[in-house]
Coordinates of N, CA, C and O in Angstrom, one line a residue:
X14 N -29.3 9.8 -4.4 CA -28.5 8.6 -3.9 C -28.2 7.2 -4.8 O -26.9 6.8 -4.8
X15 N -29.2 7.1 -5.7 CA -28.7 6.3 -6.7 C -27.6 6.6 -7.8 O -26.5 6.0 -7.8
X16 N -27.5 7.9 -8.0 CA -26.3 8.4 -8.8 C -25.0 8.5 -7.9 O -23.9 8.0 -8.4
X17 N -25.1 8.6 -6.6 CA -23.8 8.6 -6.0 C -23.4 7.1 -5.9 O -22.3 7.1 -6.2
X18 N -24.3 6.1 -5.7 CA -23.9 4.7 -5.8 C -23.2 4.3 -7.5 O -22.3 3.7 -7.4
X19 N -24.0 4.9 -8.3 CA -23.4 4.5 -9.6 C -22.0 5.2 -9.9 O -21.2 4.4 -10.3
X20 N -21.8 6.2 -9.5 CA -20.5 6.7 -9.6 C -19.3 6.3 -8.6 O -18.1 6.3 -9.0
X21 N -19.7 5.9 -7.5 CA -19.1 5.3 -6.6 C -18.4 3.9 -7.0 O -17.4 3.7 -7.1
X22 N -19.5 3.4 -7.8 CA -19.0 2.0 -8.3 C -18.2 2.0 -9.7 O -17.4 1.3 -9.8
X23 N -18.3 3.2 -10.4 CA -17.6 3.5 -11.8 C -16.2 3.8 -11.1 O -15.1 3.1 -11.7
X24 N -15.8 4.3 -9.8 CA -14.8 4.6 -9.4 C -13.9 3.4 -8.8 O -12.7 3.1 -9.1
X25 N -14.8 2.7 -8.2 CA -14.3 1.4 -7.8 C -13.9 0.5 -8.8 O -12.7 -0.1 -8.8
X26 N -14.8 0.3 -10.0 CA -14.4 -0.7 -11.1 C -13.2 -0.2 -11.9 O -12.4 -1.0 -12.4
X27 N -13.0 1.2 -11.9 CA -12.0 1.8 -12.8 C -10.6 1.1 -12.1 O -9.6 1.0 -13.0
X28 N -10.5 1.0 -10.8 CA -9.2 0.8 -10.2 C -9.2 -0.6 -10.2 O -8.2 -1.5 -10.4
X29 N -10.3 -1.6 -9.9 CA -10.2 -2.9 -9.6 C -10.5 -3.8 -10.9 O -10.2 -5.0 -10.7
X30 N -10.8 -3.3 -12.0 CA -10.9 -3.8 -13.1 C -9.4 -4.5 -13.6 O -8.5 -3.8 -14.0
X31 N -9.3 -5.8 -13.5 CA -8.4 -6.6 -13.9 C -7.8 -6.4 -15.3 O -6.5 -6.6 -15.6
X32 N -8.5 -5.9 -16.1 CA -8.3 -5.9 -17.7 C -7.7 -4.5 -17.7 O -6.8 -4.1 -18.8
X33 N -7.9 -3.6 -16.7 CA -7.2 -2.1 -16.8 C -6.2 -2.3 -15.7 O -6.5 -1.4 -14.7
X34 N -5.2 -3.1 -15.9 CA -4.4 -3.4 -14.7 C -3.2 -2.5 -14.2 O -2.8 -2.4 -13.4
X35 N -3.2 -1.2 -15.3 CA -2.2 -0.3 -14.9 C -2.2 0.4 -13.7 O -1.4 0.5 -13.0
X36 N -3.4 0.5 -13.2 CA -3.6 1.2 -11.9 C -3.4 0.3 -10.8 O -2.7 0.7 -9.8
X37 N -3.6 -1.0 -11.1 CA -3.1 -1.9 -9.8 C -1.9 -2.3 -9.4 O -1.1 -2.0 -8.7
X38 N -1.0 -2.0 -11.0 CA 0.3 -2.1 -10.9 C 1.0 -0.9 -10.1 O 2.0 -1.2 -9.6
X39 N 0.4 0.3 -10.3 CA 0.9 1.5 -9.9 C 0.9 1.5 -8.5 O 1.9 1.7 -7.5
X40 N -0.3 0.9 -8.0 CA -0.5 0.9 -6.4 C 0.3 -0.3 -5.9 O 0.9 -0.1 -4.6
X41 N 0.6 -1.5 -6.5 CA 1.4 -2.4 -6.2 C 2.8 -1.9 -5.9 O 3.5 -2.0 -4.7
X42 N 3.3 -1.1 -6.8 CA 4.7 -0.4 -6.7 C 4.7 0.5 -5.8 O 5.8 0.8 -5.0
X43 N 3.8 1.3 -5.7 CA 3.6 2.3 -4.3 C 3.7 1.7 -3.2 O 4.0 2.3 -2.0
X44 N 3.2 0.5 -2.8 CA 2.7 -0.2 -1.6 C 4.0 -0.9 -1.1 O 4.3 -0.9 0.2
X45 N 4.5 -1.8 -2.0 CA 5.5 -2.6 -1.6 C 6.7 -2.3 -0.7 O 7.1 -3.2 0.2
X46 N 7.3 -1.1 -0.9 CA 8.3 -0.8 0.2 C 7.8 -0.7 1.6 O 8.6 -0.5 2.7
X47 N 6.6 -0.5 1.9 CA 6.1 -0.2 3.3 C 5.5 -1.6 3.9 O 5.3 -2.8 3.1
X48 N 5.3 -1.4 5.2 CA 4.6 -2.6 6.0 C 3.3 -2.1 6.5 O 3.1 -0.7 6.7
X49 N 2.6 -2.9 7.1 CA 1.2 -2.4 7.8 C 1.4 -1.1 8.8 O 0.5 -0.3 8.7
X50 N 2.7 -1.2 9.6 CA 2.7 0.0 10.4 C 2.9 1.3 9.7 O 3.0 2.4 10.6
X51 N 3.2 1.3 8.6 CA 3.4 2.6 7.8 C 2.0 3.2 7.2 O 1.9 3.7 6.2
X52 N 0.8 2.6 7.6 CA -0.2 2.9 7.1 C -0.7 4.2 6.8 O -1.5 4.6 5.7
X53 N -0.1 5.2 7.8 CA -0.6 6.5 7.6 C -0.1 7.1 6.5 O -0.7 7.6 5.5
X54 N 1.2 6.9 6.2 CA 2.0 7.2 5.0 C 1.3 6.8 3.8 O 1.2 7.5 2.7
X55 N 1.0 5.7 3.7 CA 0.6 4.9 2.7 C -0.8 5.6 2.2 O -1.1 6.0 1.0
X56 N -1.7 5.9 3.4 CA -2.7 6.5 3.1 C -2.5 7.8 2.5 O -3.4 8.4 1.5
X57 N -1.6 8.5 3.0 CA -1.4 9.9 2.6 C -1.1 9.7 1.0 O -1.6 10.6 0.2
X58 N -0.3 8.9 0.6 CA 0.3 8.7 -0.9 C -1.0 8.4 -1.6 O -1.2 8.9 -2.8
X59 N -1.7 7.4 -1.3 CA -2.8 7.0 -2.0 C -3.8 8.1 -2.2 O -4.4 8.4 -3.2
X60 N -4.0 9.0 -1.0 CA -4.8 10.1 -1.2 C -4.3 11.1 -2.3 O -4.9 12.0 -2.9
X61 N -3.0 11.1 -2.5 CA -2.3 12.2 -3.3 C -2.8 11.7 -4.6 O -2.9 12.5 -5.6
X62 N -2.6 10.5 -4.8 CA -2.8 10.0 -6.1 C -4.1 10.3 -6.6 O -4.3 10.7 -7.5
X63 N -5.2 10.2 -5.6 CA -6.4 10.4 -5.9 C -6.7 11.8 -6.2 O -7.3 12.1 -7.2
X64 N -6.1 12.8 -5.4 CA -6.2 14.1 -5.6 C -5.5 14.3 -7.1 O -6.5 15.2 -7.9
X65 N -4.6 14.0 -7.5 CA -4.0 14.3 -8.9 C -5.0 13.6 -9.9 O -5.2 14.4 -11.0
X66 N -5.4 12.5 -9.6 CA -6.4 11.8 -10.6 C -7.7 12.7 -10.7 O -8.2 13.0 -12.0
X67 N -8.1 13.4 -9.5 CA -9.4 14.1 -9.6 C -8.9 15.7 -10.4 O -9.9 16.1 -11.0
X68 N -7.7 16.1 -10.0 CA -7.5 17.4 -10.6 C -7.5 17.3 -12.1 O -8.1 18.2 -12.8
X69 N -6.9 16.1 -12.7 CA -6.9 16.1 -14.2 C -8.2 15.9 -14.8 O -8.7 16.4 -15.8
X70 N -9.1 15.2 -14.2 CA -10.7 15.0 -14.6 C -11.2 16.5 -14.4 O -11.9 16.8 -15.3
X71 N -11.1 17.1 -13.4 CA -11.5 18.5 -13.4 C -11.0 19.4 -14.3 O -12.0 20.1 -15.0
X72 N -9.8 19.3 -14.7 CA -9.3 20.2 -15.7 C -10.0 19.8 -17.3 O -10.4 20.6 -18.0
X73 N -10.0 18.5 -17.4 CA -10.5 18.0 -18.6 C -12.1 18.4 -18.6 O -12.5 18.7 -19.7
X74 N -13.0 18.1 -17.4 CA -14.3 18.8 -17.6 C -14.4 20.1 -17.9 O -15.5 20.6 -18.6
X75 N -13.5 20.9 -17.4 CA -13.8 22.3 -17.9 C -13.0 22.9 -19.2 O -12.6 23.9 -19.4
X76 N -12.4 21.6 -19.9 CA -11.8 22.0 -21.2 C -10.6 22.9 -20.9 O -10.0 23.6 -21.6
X77 N -9.9 22.7 -19.9 CA -8.6 23.6 -19.2 C -7.5 23.0 -19.9 O -6.7 23.5 -20.5
X78 N -7.7 21.6 -19.9 CA -6.3 20.7 -20.4 C -7.0 19.6 -21.2 O -8.0 19.0 -20.8
X79 N -6.4 19.2 -22.4 CA -6.7 18.2 -23.2 C -5.4 17.6 -23.7 O -4.5 18.2 -24.3
X80 N -5.2 16.4 -23.6 CA -4.0 15.7 -24.1 C -4.4 14.4 -25.0 O -5.5 13.9 -24.8
X81 N -3.5 14.4 -25.9 CA -3.8 13.2 -27.1 C -3.6 12.1 -26.2 O -2.7 11.8 -25.4
X82 N -4.5 11.0 -26.3 CA -4.5 9.7 -25.7 C -3.4 9.0 -26.0 O -2.8 8.1 -25.1
X83 N -2.6 9.1 -27.2 CA -1.4 8.3 -27.3 C -0.4 8.6 -26.6 O 0.5 7.9 -26.2
X84 N -0.1 9.9 -25.9 CA 0.9 10.2 -25.0 C 0.6 9.9 -23.8 O 1.6 9.3 -23.0
X85 N -0.7 9.8 -23.3 CA -1.0 9.5 -22.0 C -1.1 7.9 -21.9 O -0.3 7.5 -20.8
X86 N -1.3 7.3 -22.9 CA -0.9 5.9 -22.9 C 0.4 5.2 -22.9 O 0.8 4.3 -22.7
X87 N 1.4 6.2 -23.3 CA 2.8 6.0 -23.2 C 3.4 6.2 -21.7 O 4.0 5.7 -21.1
X88 N 2.9 7.7 -21.1 CA 3.2 8.3 -20.1 C 2.9 7.2 -18.7 O 3.4 7.2 -17.7
X89 N 1.7 6.8 -18.7 CA 1.1 5.8 -17.7 C 2.1 4.7 -17.4 O 2.6 4.5 -16.3
X90 N 2.4 3.9 -18.4 CA 3.3 2.7 -18.1 C 4.8 3.2 -17.6 O 5.4 2.7 -16.8
X91 N 5.1 4.6 -18.0 CA 6.4 5.2 -17.6 C 6.5 5.3 -16.1 O 7.4 5.3 -15.4
X92 N 5.2 6.1 -15.8 CA 5.2 6.3 -14.3 C 5.1 5.2 -13.4 O 5.7 5.2 -12.4
X93 N 4.6 4.3 -13.9 CA 4.5 2.8 -13.0 C 6.0 2.4 -13.2 O 6.6 1.6 -12.2
X94 N 6.7 2.3 -14.1 CA 8.2 2.0 -14.4 C 9.0 2.7 -13.4 O 9.8 2.1 -12.6
X95 N 9.0 4.1 -13.4 CA 9.7 4.9 -12.4 C 9.4 4.5 -10.8 O 10.4 4.6 -10.2
X96 N 8.0 4.3 -10.9 CA 7.7 4.1 -9.4 C 8.5 2.6 -8.8 O 9.0 2.7 -7.8
X97 N 8.1 1.8 -9.5 CA 8.8 0.3 -9.3 C 10.4 0.5 -9.4 O 10.8 -0.2 -8.4
X98 N 10.9 1.1 -10.3 CA 12.4 1.2 -10.5 C 12.9 1.8 -9.3 O 14.1 1.3 -8.8
X99 N 12.1 2.9 -8.9 CA 12.8 3.7 -7.8 C 13.0 2.8 -6.4 O 13.7 2.8 -5.6
X100 N 11.9 1.7 -6.2 CA 11.8 0.9 -5.3 C 13.2 0.2 -5.4 O 13.7 -0.2 -4.1
X101 N 13.7 -0.4 -6.5 CA 14.9 -1.2 -6.9 C 16.1 -0.5 -6.2 O 17.0 -0.8 -5.6
X102 N 16.2 0.8 -6.5 CA 17.2 1.8 -6.1 C 17.2 1.8 -4.4 O 18.4 2.0 -4.0
X103 N 16.0 2.2 -4.0 CA 16.0 2.6 -2.6 C 15.8 1.6 -1.7 O 15.8 1.8 -0.6
X104 N 15.5 0.2 -2.1 CA 15.1 -0.7 -1.2 C 16.4 -0.8 -0.1 O 17.5 -0.7 -0.4
X105 N 15.8 -1.0 1.2 CA 16.5 -1.1 2.3 C 17.3 0.3 2.9 O 17.9 0.2 3.8
X106 N 17.0 1.5 2.0 CA 17.6 2.6 2.4 C 16.5 3.4 3.2 O 15.5 3.4 3.2
X107 N 17.2 4.4 4.2 CA 16.1 5.1 5.1 C 15.5 6.1 4.3 O 14.4 6.6 5.0
X108 N 15.6 6.5 3.0 CA 14.7 7.5 2.5 C 13.3 7.3 2.4 O 12.5 8.1 2.3
X109 N 13.0 5.9 2.4 CA 11.4 5.7 2.4 C 10.9 6.1 3.9 O 9.6 6.2 3.8
X110 N 11.6 6.2 4.8 CA 11.2 6.7 6.2 C 11.3 7.9 6.4 O 10.9 8.5 7.3
X111 N 12.0 8.8 5.5 CA 12.2 10.2 5.6 C 11.2 10.9 5.3 O 9.9 10.9 5.4
X112 N 11.6 12.2 4.7 CA 10.6 13.3 4.3 C 9.6 12.7 3.1 O 10.1 12.3 2.2
X113 N 8.4 13.0 3.2 CA 7.3 12.2 2.5 C 7.0 13.2 1.2 O 6.4 13.0 0.2
X114 N 7.3 14.5 1.4 CA 6.8 15.7 0.4 C 7.2 15.3 -0.7 O 6.5 15.5 -1.8
X115 N 8.6 14.9 -1.2 CA 8.8 14.5 -2.5 C 8.0 13.4 -3.2 O 7.3 13.8 -4.2
X116 N 7.9 12.5 -2.6 CA 7.1 11.2 -3.3 C 5.8 11.5 -3.3 O 5.3 11.2 -4.0
X117 N 5.0 12.4 -2.3 CA 3.8 12.8 -2.4 C 3.7 13.8 -3.6 O 2.8 13.5 -4.5
X118 N 4.5 14.6 -4.0 CA 4.3 15.5 -5.0 C 4.6 14.6 -6.4 O 3.7 14.9 -7.3
X119 N 5.7 13.7 -6.4 CA 5.4 12.8 -7.5 C 4.3 12.0 -7.5 O 3.8 11.8 -9.0
X120 N 3.6 11.8 -6.7 CA 2.5 10.8 -6.7 C 1.4 11.6 -7.1 O 0.6 11.2 -8.0
X121 N 1.1 12.8 -6.7 CA 0.0 13.8 -7.2 C 0.4 13.7 -8.8 O -0.6 13.7 -9.6
X122 N 1.5 14.2 -9.3 CA 1.9 14.3 -10.8 C 1.4 13.1 -11.3 O 0.9 13.1 -12.5
X123 N 1.9 11.9 -10.9 CA 1.6 10.5 -11.4 C -0.1 10.3 -11.5 O -0.6 10.0 -12.5
X124 N -0.7 10.9 -10.4 CA -2.3 10.8 -10.4 C -2.8 11.7 -11.6 O -3.8 11.2 -12.3
X125 N -2.3 12.7 -11.7 CA -2.6 13.6 -13.0 C -2.6 12.9 -14.2 O -3.5 12.8 -15.2
X126 N -1.3 12.3 -14.4 CA -1.4 11.5 -15.7 C -2.3 10.5 -16.0 O -2.9 10.4 -17.0
X127 N -2.5 9.7 -14.8 CA -3.3 8.6 -15.0 C -4.8 9.0 -15.0 O -5.6 8.6 -15.9
X128 N -5.2 10.2 -14.8 CA -6.5 10.8 -14.7 C -6.9 11.2 -16.0 O -8.0 11.1 -16.5
X129 N -5.7 11.8 -16.9 CA -5.9 12.2 -18.2 C -6.3 11.1 -19.1 O -6.7 11.1 -20.0
X130 N -5.6 9.9 -18.7 CA -5.8 8.6 -19.3 C -7.5 8.2 -19.4 O -7.9 7.7 -20.2
X131 N -8.2 8.5 -18.2 CA -9.7 8.4 -18.2 C -10.5 9.3 -18.5 O -11.7 9.4 -18.7
X132 N -10.0 10.5 -18.8 CA -10.8 11.9 -18.8 C -11.6 11.9 -20.0 O -12.8 12.4 -19.8
X133 N -11.3 11.3 -21.3 CA -12.1 11.4 -22.4 C -13.3 10.5 -22.0 O -14.6 10.9 -22.5
X134 N -13.2 9.3 -21.5 CA -14.2 8.5 -21.2 C -15.3 8.9 -20.2 O -16.5 9.0 -20.2
X135 N -14.5 9.7 -19.2 CA -15.5 10.3 -18.2 C -16.3 11.3 -18.6 O -17.5 11.5 -18.3
X136 N -15.8 12.2 -19.6 CA -16.8 13.3 -20.4 C -17.7 12.4 -21.1 O -18.8 13.1 -21.3
X137 N -17.4 11.4 -21.6 CA -18.7 10.8 -22.5 C -19.7 10.3 -21.8 O -20.8 10.2 -22.2
X138 N -19.3 10.0 -20.6 CA -20.4 9.2 -19.6 C -21.1 10.2 -18.9 O -22.4 10.0 -18.3
X139 N -20.7 11.5 -19.1 CA -21.5 12.7 -18.5 C -21.7 13.7 -19.2 O -20.8 14.7 -19.4
X140 N -22.9 13.7 -19.9 CA -23.4 14.9 -20.7 C -23.8 15.9 -19.8 O -23.9 15.9 -18.5
X141 N -23.7 17.1 -20.3 CA -24.2 18.4 -19.6 C -23.0 19.3 -19.4 O -22.0 19.4 -19.9
X142 N -23.5 20.3 -18.6 CA -22.6 21.5 -18.3 C -21.4 21.1 -17.4 O -21.6 20.2 -16.4
X143 N -20.2 21.5 -17.7 CA -19.3 21.1 -16.6 C -19.7 21.1 -15.0 O -19.2 20.4 -14.4
X144 N -20.2 22.1 -14.7 CA -20.7 22.5 -13.4 C -21.6 21.3 -12.9 O -21.6 20.8 -11.7
X145 N -22.2 20.7 -13.9 CA -23.2 19.6 -13.4 C -22.3 18.2 -13.4 O -22.8 17.3 -12.9
X146 N -21.1 18.3 -13.7 CA -20.3 17.1 -13.6 C -19.4 17.3 -12.3 O -18.7 16.0 -11.9
X147 N -19.4 18.2 -11.5 CA -18.6 18.3 -10.5 C -19.0 17.3 -9.0 O -18.2 16.6 -8.6
X148 N -20.4 17.2 -8.8 CA -20.7 16.3 -7.8 C -20.4 14.8 -8.2 O -19.9 14.0 -7.4
X149 N -20.8 14.4 -9.4 CA -20.3 13.0 -10.0 C -18.8 12.8 -10.0 O -18.5 11.7 -9.5
X150 N -18.1 13.9 -10.2 CA -16.7 13.8 -10.2 C -16.2 13.3 -8.8 O -15.4 12.5 -8.4
X151 N -16.7 14.0 -7.7 CA -16.4 13.9 -6.3 C -16.9 12.4 -5.9 O -16.1 11.8 -5.3
X152 N -18.0 12.0 -6.3 CA -18.3 10.5 -6.2 C -17.5 9.7 -6.7 O -17.1 8.5 -6.0
X153 N -17.1 9.8 -7.9 CA -16.1 9.0 -8.6 C -14.7 8.9 -7.8 O -14.4 7.8 -7.6
X154 N -14.2 10.1 -7.2 CA -13.2 10.1 -6.7 C -13.2 9.4 -5.3 O -12.2 8.7 -5.1
X155 N -14.4 9.3 -4.7 CA -14.4 8.4 -3.5 C -14.4 7.0 -3.7 O -13.8 6.2 -3.2
X156 N -14.9 6.4 -5.0 CA -14.9 5.3 -5.5 C -13.5 4.9 -5.7 O -12.8 3.6 -5.4
X157 N -12.6 5.9 -6.3 CA -11.2 5.5 -6.5 C -10.5 5.4 -5.5 O -9.7 4.4 -5.3
X158 N -10.5 6.3 -4.5 CA -9.8 6.0 -3.1 C -10.5 4.7 -2.3 O -9.3 4.2 -1.7
X159 N -11.5 4.5 -2.3 CA -11.9 3.4 -1.7 C -11.3 2.2 -2.2 O -10.8 1.3 -1.7
X160 N -11.5 2.0 -3.7 CA -10.7 0.9 -4.3 C -9.2 0.8 -4.1 O -8.5 -0.2 -4.0
X161 N -8.6 2.0 -4.1 CA -7.1 2.2 -3.7 C -6.8 1.6 -2.5 O -6.0 0.9 -2.3
X162 N -7.8 1.9 -1.5 CA -7.3 1.3 -0.2 C -7.6 -0.2 0.0 O -6.8 -0.8 0.6
X163 N -8.6 -0.6 -0.9 CA -8.7 -2.1 -0.9 C -7.5 -2.7 -1.5 O -6.8 -3.9 -0.8
X164 N -6.8 -2.3 -2.6 CA -5.6 -2.7 -3.0 C -4.4 -2.7 -2.2 O -3.8 -3.6 -2.0
X165 N -4.3 -1.6 -1.3 CA -3.3 -1.4 -0.5 C -3.2 -2.4 0.5 O -2.3 -3.2 1.0
X166 N -4.7 -2.5 1.2 CA -4.8 -3.5 2.2 C -4.5 -5.1 1.5 O -3.9 -5.9 2.4
X167 N -4.7 -5.2 0.5 CA -4.5 -6.8 -0.2 C -3.0 -7.0 -0.5 O -2.2 -7.9 0.1
X168 N -2.4 -5.8 -0.6 CA -0.9 -6.1 -0.9 C -0.1 -6.1 0.6 O 0.7 -6.8 0.7
X169 N -0.7 -5.4 1.4 CA 0.1 -5.5 2.8 C -0.3 -6.9 3.4 O 0.4 -7.4 4.1
X170 N -1.4 -7.1 3.1 CA -1.8 -8.8 3.8 C -0.8 -9.7 3.1 O -0.3 -10.5 3.5
X171 N -0.7 -9.5 1.6 CA 0.3 -10.5 1.0 C 1.7 -10.4 1.5 O 2.7 -11.3 2.0
X172 N 2.1 -9.2 1.7 CA 3.5 -8.9 2.3 C 3.6 -9.3 3.7 O 4.8 -10.1 3.9
X173 N 2.6 -9.4 4.6 CA 2.7 -10.1 5.6 C 2.6 -11.5 5.7 O 3.6 -12.2 6.5
X174 N 1.9 -12.0 4.8 CA 2.1 -13.5 4.5 C 3.5 -14.0 4.2 O 4.1 -14.8 4.7
X175 N 3.9 -13.4 3.0 CA 5.4 -13.9 2.5 C 6.0 -13.5 3.5 O 7.3 -14.3 3.5
X176 N 6.3 -12.3 4.2 CA 7.4 -12.1 5.2 C 7.4 -12.9 6.3 O 8.4 -13.1 6.8
X177 N 6.3 -13.1 6.9 CA 6.2 -13.6 8.4 C 5.9 -15.1 8.1 O 6.5 -15.9 9.1
X178 N 5.2 -15.7 7.3 CA 4.7 -17.1 7.3 C 5.7 -17.8 6.2 O 6.1 -18.9 6.5
X179 N 6.1 -17.1 5.1 CA 7.1 -17.8 4.3 C 8.4 -17.5 4.3 O 9.4 -17.7 3.7
X180 N 8.7 -16.4 5.2 CA 10.0 -16.1 5.8 C 10.8 -15.3 4.8 O 12.1 -15.4 4.8
X181 N 10.3 -14.6 4.0 CA 11.0 -13.9 2.8 C 11.4 -12.4 3.9 O 10.5 -12.0 4.5
X182 N 12.4 -11.9 3.4 CA 12.7 -10.6 4.2 C 12.1 -9.4 3.4 O 11.7 -9.5 2.1
X183 N 11.9 -8.2 3.8 CA 11.0 -7.3 3.3 C 11.8 -6.8 2.0 O 11.2 -6.2 0.9
X184 N 13.2 -6.6 2.1 CA 13.9 -6.3 0.8 C 13.8 -7.2 -0.4 O 13.4 -6.7 -1.3
X185 N 13.8 -8.4 0.0 CA 13.4 -9.5 -1.2 C 12.0 -9.3 -1.8 O 11.8 -9.6 -2.9
X186 N 11.0 -9.2 -0.7 CA 9.5 -9.1 -1.1 C 9.6 -7.7 -2.2 O 9.0 -7.7 -3.1
X187 N 10.0 -6.7 -1.8 CA 10.3 -5.4 -2.6 C 10.8 -5.5 -3.9 O 10.4 -5.2 -4.8
X188 N 12.0 -6.2 -3.8 CA 12.7 -6.5 -5.0 C 11.9 -7.3 -5.9 O 11.7 -7.1 -7.3
X189 N 11.3 -8.4 -5.6 CA 10.5 -9.4 -6.5 C 9.4 -8.7 -7.0 O 9.1 -8.9 -8.2
X190 N 8.3 -8.3 -6.2 CA 7.2 -7.3 -6.5 C 7.6 -6.4 -7.7 O 6.7 -6.1 -8.7
X191 N 8.7 -5.4 -7.4 CA 8.9 -4.2 -8.1 C 9.3 -4.9 -9.5 O 9.0 -4.2 -10.6
X192 N 10.3 -5.9 -9.4 CA 10.7 -6.6 -10.6 C 9.6 -7.0 -11.6 O 9.6 -7.0 -12.8
X193 N 8.7 -7.9 -10.8 CA 7.4 -8.2 -11.5 C 6.8 -7.1 -12.3 O 6.4 -7.2 -13.4
X194 N 6.5 -6.0 -11.7 CA 5.6 -5.0 -12.1 C 6.6 -4.1 -13.4 O 6.0 -4.0 -14.3
X195 N 7.8 -4.2 -13.1 CA 8.7 -3.6 -14.4 C 8.4 -4.6 -15.6 O 8.5 -4.1 -16.6
X196 N 8.4 -6.0 -15.3 CA 8.3 -6.8 -16.2 C 7.1 -6.8 -17.0 O 7.2 -7.1 -18.2
X197 N 6.1 -6.3 -16.4 CA 4.9 -6.2 -17.0 C 4.7 -4.9 -18.0 O 4.2 -4.7 -18.9
X198 N 5.4 -3.8 -17.3 CA 4.9 -2.5 -17.8 C 6.3 -2.0 -19.1 O 5.8 -1.5 -20.0
X199 N 7.5 -2.8 -19.0 CA 8.3 -2.5 -20.1 C 7.9 -2.9 -21.4 O 8.0 -2.2 -22.4
X200 N 7.1 -4.1 -21.5 CA 6.6 -4.3 -22.9 C 5.4 -3.3 -23.5 O 5.4 -3.0 -24.7
X201 N 4.8 -2.8 -22.3 CA 4.0 -2.0 -22.6 C 4.4 -0.7 -23.1 O 3.9 -0.1 -24.2
X202 N 5.6 -0.1 -22.7 CA 6.2 0.9 -23.1 C 6.8 0.7 -24.6 O 6.9 1.4 -25.4
X203 N 7.4 -0.5 -24.6 CA 8.1 -0.8 -26.0 C 7.2 -0.8 -27.1 O 7.5 -0.5 -28.1
X204 N 6.0 -1.6 -26.9 CA 5.1 -1.9 -27.9 C 4.1 -0.7 -28.2 O 3.0 -1.0 -28.9
X205 N 4.2 0.5 -27.2 CA 3.6 1.5 -27.5 C 3.3 2.0 -29.0 O 4.5 2.2 -29.8
X206 N 2.0 2.2 -29.7 CA 2.1 2.6 -31.1 C 2.7 3.8 -31.3 O 3.0 4.1 -32.6
X207 N 3.1 4.8 -30.4 CA 3.6 5.9 -30.7 C 4.9 5.8 -31.3 O 5.7 6.7 -31.9
X208 N 5.7 4.5 -31.2 CA 7.2 4.2 -31.6 C 7.0 4.0 -33.1 O 8.2 3.9 -33.8
X209 N 5.8 3.5 -33.5 CA 5.5 3.0 -34.7 C 5.0 4.0 -35.8 O 4.0 4.3 -35.5
X210 N 5.9 4.7 -36.7 CA 5.4 5.6 -37.5 C 5.8 5.3 -39.0 O 6.7 4.4 -39.4

C-alpha cells in the first residue's frame, strides 16, 4: 500500500508541478474548447493522453524505444503549440463536436511524446527488472490520470466563471487561453538548444 501511495503521488506531482508546466499547458489547450457538459469527451481525451504516456514509459522500461532527450524537449512544446493553434483555427466550428477519433489518436500520440520526456527519470527511480516496474508504472498512471482530471476541473471552473459571471463568450475565452499557451511555448521552441550548434 505504501508503494502504491508513493507512485500515485509521483504521478500527481508530475502533472501538478508548476515548475514542469508543460503538462499543465497541454491540458489547458486540450480543455478550453469544451464546457462542463462535454465532460465525457474531455475524460476520453485525458485518458487517451494517459494511455499514450503509459505506452511510452512501458516501451522505455523494456528498452524497446529510446529517444534522445534533446528531441523530446523540442517535440513537447511543439505538441502543445499544435494543440493550442488548432483551437485558434477551429474555434466556433462544429468539428469539436463531431467525430472524436482523430483528436483522440493525436492525443495518444502526444501522450507518447510527453511520456518519453519522463522515461529516463522514471527508469532511474525504479531499479530492477522491467517486469518489476509494471505495477509501479500502473500506479504512476493512476496518479497522472487523477492529476489531469483535477486540472480539467479547474479549467472548466475557470471557464464557467469567465463565461457566466464575467460575460466572456466561449469563443473569446478559447482564443485568449489558447493564445496565452502559444505565447508561453513559442519561446520554448525558439530557445531550444537543438537550434544552437
